[in-house]
Protein backbone atom coordinates (compact mmCIF):
# COMPACT_ATOMS: atom_id res chain seq x y z
CA MET A 1 0.07 -0.01 -0.08
CA ALA A 2 1.05 3.55 -0.56
CA ASN A 3 2.50 5.74 1.91
CA ARG A 4 -0.17 8.52 1.47
CA PRO A 5 -3.41 7.29 2.93
CA THR A 6 -5.36 10.33 2.35
CA ARG A 7 -5.26 9.64 -1.45
CA PRO A 8 -8.19 7.20 -2.40
CA SER A 9 -6.52 6.39 -5.62
CA SER A 10 -3.45 4.78 -3.75
CA LEU A 11 -5.74 1.91 -2.57
CA PRO A 12 -6.07 -1.20 -4.67
CA PRO A 13 -9.26 -1.13 -6.66
CA ASP A 14 -10.81 -4.04 -4.91
CA GLN A 15 -10.09 -2.45 -1.47
CA ALA A 16 -11.31 0.90 -2.63
CA ASP A 17 -14.58 -0.50 -4.00
CA GLY A 18 -15.14 -2.30 -0.73
CA LEU A 19 -14.56 0.94 1.42
CA ARG A 20 -17.20 2.65 -0.71
CA ARG A 21 -19.61 0.30 -0.11
CA LEU A 22 -18.82 -0.11 3.62
CA PHE A 23 -18.82 3.59 4.47
CA GLY A 24 -20.60 5.44 1.72
CA GLY A 25 -23.59 7.11 3.13
CA ALA A 26 -23.11 5.91 6.51
CA SER A 27 -24.40 7.91 9.46
CA VAL A 28 -22.23 10.16 11.52
CA CYS A 29 -19.89 8.48 13.95
CA ALA A 30 -19.53 10.03 17.08
CA VAL A 31 -16.25 9.31 19.03
CA PRO A 32 -15.58 10.21 22.62
CA LEU A 33 -11.77 11.10 23.12
CA VAL A 34 -11.23 11.11 26.99
CA ALA A 35 -9.14 13.90 28.18
CA ASN A 36 -6.21 13.02 30.56
CA PRO A 37 -4.26 15.60 32.36
CA HIS A 38 -1.19 13.43 32.64
CA VAL A 39 -0.64 13.37 28.90
CA ALA A 40 1.03 16.51 27.55
CA ALA A 41 0.81 15.98 23.94
CA THR A 42 -2.88 15.77 23.35
CA ALA A 43 -2.91 18.36 20.53
CA VAL A 44 -0.76 15.59 18.54
CA ALA A 45 -3.04 12.82 19.36
CA ILE A 46 -6.20 14.70 18.22
CA GLU A 47 -4.45 15.94 14.93
CA GLN A 48 -3.22 12.37 14.00
CA LEU A 49 -6.55 10.67 14.92
CA ALA A 50 -8.39 13.14 12.89
CA ALA A 51 -6.08 12.44 10.17
CA ALA A 52 -6.61 8.72 10.58
CA PHE A 53 -10.45 9.12 10.16
CA GLY A 54 -9.92 11.19 7.20
CA ALA A 55 -7.83 8.36 5.67
CA TRP A 56 -11.01 6.36 5.22
CA ARG A 57 -12.80 9.23 3.50
CA ARG A 58 -14.57 10.79 6.33
CA GLU A 59 -15.09 14.66 6.91
CA VAL A 60 -14.07 15.06 10.61
CA LEU A 61 -15.06 17.82 13.10
CA VAL A 62 -12.98 18.00 16.12
CA VAL A 63 -14.99 19.34 19.13
CA ASP A 64 -12.27 20.40 21.76
CA ALA A 65 -14.17 20.56 24.87
CA ALA A 66 -11.57 19.67 27.65
CA ASP A 67 -10.77 21.79 30.41
CA THR A 68 -7.42 22.51 29.02
CA SER A 69 -8.81 23.42 25.52
CA PRO A 70 -9.54 27.04 24.13
CA PRO A 71 -12.86 28.28 25.33
CA ALA A 72 -15.90 28.02 22.92
CA PRO A 73 -16.14 31.51 20.91
CA GLU A 74 -18.89 33.90 21.43
CA ALA A 75 -20.03 33.20 17.97
CA ALA A 76 -21.03 29.72 19.16
CA THR A 77 -23.62 30.99 21.55
CA LEU A 78 -25.76 32.10 18.39
CA GLY A 79 -25.17 28.84 16.55
CA LEU A 80 -22.27 26.36 16.78
CA ALA A 81 -21.69 26.63 12.84
CA GLY A 82 -20.40 30.15 13.71
CA GLY A 83 -17.70 28.86 15.70
CA ILE A 84 -16.37 26.30 13.56
CA GLN A 85 -13.15 26.88 12.09
CA ALA A 86 -11.89 25.32 8.70
CA VAL A 87 -8.44 23.71 9.35
CA SER A 88 -8.10 21.94 6.03
CA ALA A 89 -10.22 20.35 3.30
CA GLY A 90 -12.44 17.81 5.10
CA LEU A 91 -11.30 18.88 8.84
CA GLY A 92 -13.07 21.28 10.96
CA TYR A 93 -12.33 22.63 14.52
CA LEU A 94 -14.69 23.89 17.25
CA PRO A 95 -13.00 25.25 20.34
CA ALA A 96 -15.51 24.28 22.84
CA ARG A 97 -14.25 24.52 26.53
CA GLY A 98 -17.32 25.10 28.62
CA LEU A 99 -19.83 24.09 25.90
CA PRO A 100 -20.94 20.68 27.08
CA ARG A 101 -22.32 22.23 30.35
CA ARG A 102 -24.43 24.67 28.51
CA PHE A 103 -26.45 22.00 27.12
CA VAL A 104 -27.06 20.04 30.33
CA ASP A 105 -30.85 19.62 30.91
CA ALA A 106 -32.80 18.92 33.92
CA ARG A 107 -32.19 15.34 33.78
CA GLY A 108 -28.22 15.89 33.68
CA SER A 109 -28.12 15.00 30.17
CA ALA A 110 -26.23 17.10 27.31
CA SER A 111 -27.05 14.57 24.43
CA ARG A 112 -28.62 17.38 22.65
CA LEU A 113 -25.20 18.81 21.78
CA LEU A 114 -24.46 15.90 19.34
CA ASP A 115 -27.64 16.78 17.63
CA GLU A 116 -26.69 20.61 17.25
CA LEU A 117 -23.22 19.58 16.11
CA GLN A 118 -24.60 17.37 13.47
CA GLU A 119 -26.92 20.11 12.20
CA ALA A 120 -23.90 22.68 12.35
CA ALA A 121 -21.65 20.55 10.58
CA PRO A 122 -23.84 18.24 8.41
CA GLN A 123 -20.92 17.33 5.96
CA ALA A 124 -19.03 15.72 8.76
CA GLY A 125 -18.85 11.97 8.89
CA VAL A 126 -16.92 11.92 12.16
CA LEU A 127 -17.54 13.73 15.29
CA LEU A 128 -14.33 13.51 17.49
CA VAL A 129 -15.36 14.97 20.71
CA HIS A 130 -12.31 15.51 23.32
CA GLY A 131 -13.54 16.09 26.67
CA GLU A 132 -13.54 15.29 30.41
CA VAL A 133 -14.82 12.17 31.36
CA MET A 134 -18.12 13.48 33.10
CA ASP A 135 -18.75 15.98 30.15
CA LEU A 136 -18.56 12.94 27.79
CA ALA A 137 -20.83 10.74 30.05
CA ARG A 138 -23.52 13.51 29.86
CA ILE A 139 -23.15 14.02 26.12
CA PHE A 140 -23.20 10.54 25.10
CA ARG A 141 -25.55 9.36 27.93
CA SER A 142 -28.12 7.57 25.54
CA ARG A 143 -25.67 6.90 22.81
CA PRO A 144 -23.57 3.53 22.35
CA ALA A 145 -20.09 4.55 21.84
CA ARG A 146 -16.42 3.16 22.25
CA PRO A 147 -14.32 5.62 24.07
CA VAL A 148 -10.75 6.32 23.08
CA LEU A 149 -8.62 6.47 26.00
CA LEU A 150 -5.33 8.61 26.25
CA ALA A 151 -2.37 7.56 28.10
CA ALA A 152 1.38 7.97 28.12
CA ASP A 153 4.36 6.05 29.41
CA GLN A 154 3.66 7.29 32.85
CA PRO A 155 1.80 5.30 35.75
CA GLU A 156 -0.51 8.10 36.71
CA SER A 157 -1.55 8.70 33.24
CA VAL A 158 -2.34 4.90 32.63
CA LYS A 159 -4.26 5.09 36.07
CA HIS A 160 -6.07 7.89 35.07
CA ALA A 161 -6.95 6.31 31.57
CA TYR A 162 -8.26 3.19 33.45
CA ALA A 163 -10.30 5.15 36.00
CA CYS A 164 -12.14 6.85 33.40
CA TRP A 165 -13.07 3.71 31.62
CA LYS A 166 -14.35 2.35 34.91
CA LEU A 167 -16.51 5.39 35.50
CA LEU A 168 -17.93 5.45 31.77
CA ALA A 169 -18.62 1.67 32.21
CA ARG A 170 -20.63 2.42 35.28
CA ARG A 171 -22.50 5.59 33.74
CA CYS A 172 -22.70 4.55 30.00
CA GLY A 173 -22.38 0.97 30.12
CA TRP A 174 -19.27 0.92 27.84
CA LEU A 175 -17.45 -2.25 28.29
CA SER A 176 -15.31 -1.68 25.07
CA ALA A 177 -12.71 0.92 24.56
CA ASP A 178 -9.68 1.75 22.52
CA LEU A 179 -6.38 2.97 23.76
CA LEU A 180 -4.10 5.59 22.22
CA LEU A 181 -0.62 5.97 23.79
CA LEU A 182 1.85 8.99 23.28
CA VAL A 183 5.11 7.54 23.80
CA ASP A 184 8.71 7.79 22.55
CA GLY A 185 9.01 5.66 19.31
CA ARG A 186 12.08 3.85 20.76
CA SER A 187 10.21 2.72 23.83
CA ALA A 188 9.23 -1.06 23.83
CA ARG A 189 6.62 -0.62 26.46
CA PRO A 190 3.51 0.22 24.61
CA PRO A 191 2.39 -3.68 24.22
CA GLN A 192 3.00 -4.03 27.95
CA ILE A 193 0.85 -1.06 28.79
CA ALA A 194 -1.97 -1.93 26.59
CA ALA A 195 -1.93 -5.52 27.99
CA SER A 196 -2.09 -4.33 31.63
CA VAL A 197 -5.07 -2.04 30.84
CA ALA A 198 -6.72 -4.93 28.92
CA GLN A 199 -6.22 -7.25 31.75
CA CYS A 200 -7.33 -4.83 34.52
CA ALA A 201 -10.55 -4.25 32.46
CA ASP A 202 -10.91 -7.77 31.61
CA GLU A 203 -10.74 -8.80 35.40
CA PHE A 204 -12.38 -5.93 37.23
CA ILE A 205 -15.22 -4.49 35.05
CA GLY A 206 -15.62 -7.24 32.54
CA GLY A 207 -14.31 -5.03 29.63
CA ALA A 208 -12.53 -5.72 26.36
CA LEU A 209 -9.87 -3.56 24.86
CA ALA A 210 -10.94 -3.56 21.14
CA GLY A 211 -7.82 -1.82 19.76
CA TRP A 212 -4.71 0.13 20.62
CA ALA A 213 -2.14 2.31 18.85
CA ALA A 214 0.93 4.38 19.90
CA ILE A 215 2.03 7.69 18.56
CA ASP A 216 5.47 9.21 19.17
CA PRO A 217 4.60 12.85 19.78
CA SER A 218 8.04 14.04 18.24
CA ALA A 219 7.79 12.14 15.10
CA GLN A 220 7.22 14.22 11.95
CA GLN A 221 5.88 11.48 9.46
CA ARG A 222 2.36 10.67 9.61
CA PRO A 223 1.14 7.09 10.12
CA ARG A 224 0.71 4.82 7.00
CA ILE A 225 -2.50 3.31 5.88
CA ASP A 226 -1.67 0.05 7.63
CA ASP A 227 -0.59 1.53 10.64
CA PRO A 228 -2.55 0.24 14.01
CA LEU A 229 -3.85 4.02 14.39
CA HIS A 230 -5.50 3.68 11.09
CA ASP A 231 -6.77 0.14 12.00
CA LEU A 232 -8.21 1.76 15.22
CA ALA A 233 -10.12 4.44 13.24
CA ALA A 234 -11.41 1.72 10.82
CA GLY A 235 -12.51 -0.18 13.84
CA GLN A 236 -14.59 2.67 15.04
CA LEU A 237 -16.40 3.35 11.67
CA GLN A 238 -17.06 -0.52 11.59
CA ARG A 239 -18.66 -0.29 15.06
CA ASP A 240 -20.74 2.49 14.39
CA ASP A 241 -22.10 1.41 10.94
CA ALA A 242 -22.69 -2.05 12.72
CA LEU A 243 -24.84 -0.44 15.20
CA LEU A 244 -27.17 0.58 12.58
CA ALA A 245 -27.21 -2.77 10.28
CA GLY A 246 -27.36 -5.13 13.08
CA ALA A 247 -23.98 -6.75 12.18
CA LEU A 248 -20.77 -5.99 10.44
CA PRO A 249 -21.02 -5.64 6.59
CA GLY A 250 -19.58 -8.54 4.62
CA ASP A 251 -16.97 -5.99 3.31
CA ALA A 252 -15.38 -5.68 6.95
CA GLY A 253 -12.80 -8.19 5.98
CA LEU A 254 -11.33 -5.73 3.41
CA LEU A 255 -9.96 -3.66 6.36
CA ASN A 256 -6.86 -4.53 8.17
CA PRO A 257 -7.63 -6.13 11.41
CA LEU A 258 -7.17 -4.39 14.59
CA ARG A 259 -4.22 -5.02 16.76
CA PRO A 260 -5.46 -5.78 20.16
CA ALA A 261 -3.52 -5.55 23.14
CA ARG A 262 -1.13 -8.72 23.67
CA ARG A 263 0.03 -10.02 26.82
CA PRO A 264 3.75 -10.32 26.98
């Protein structure tokens, strides 16, 4: 496969046709990206994860709503579309700190925000919502989803990621999650970290780690189409489409399999 995943023509014809059938006309895929105060390079994670979704021919709207994110602009109070910034073709960005709490209703739900985001960016095939764990629980309260957990090569960051998953399992019933690690590319620890999170989830909450990927924040080159990060994005898209169809489409086998956490 070619090194430039954003070019559809770089895919073999049979795989490109399968992807068009798999993802063509699909609904919006809303992905909760769980903020982690112990991860310094969150912006890199957001950028590369958004690019991975873009590689599968989905336009992406990043909703950056964590406590460390830029505040929602005044224009967003009149309509969310007014606060969306066009970063590049197929990628929009909405600074949104504080925005989820504006949508909390009397029952403690902020799920209306997802509907408003879809109306504000109808062309977006992916809503990547980066936020604090409690805000995400309110936003996705009545919606099945698979959270993407952030962690680094530090015990506190891994503990925080797992604690967030436990809370989301209790509040939202999410027993499946993905893990995105930001670590030095020379480190041999990512498989061990992922295996540890997977084992804890399996033993204590009955959860399963669906996929994981590692990003080197200092690396300049973006991942290839066969990189685990792109597999992770494809798994999210498959999961979302499967919820609508009741089962994974027959073309799902055209995608590269996820690389799940493996115990050393």
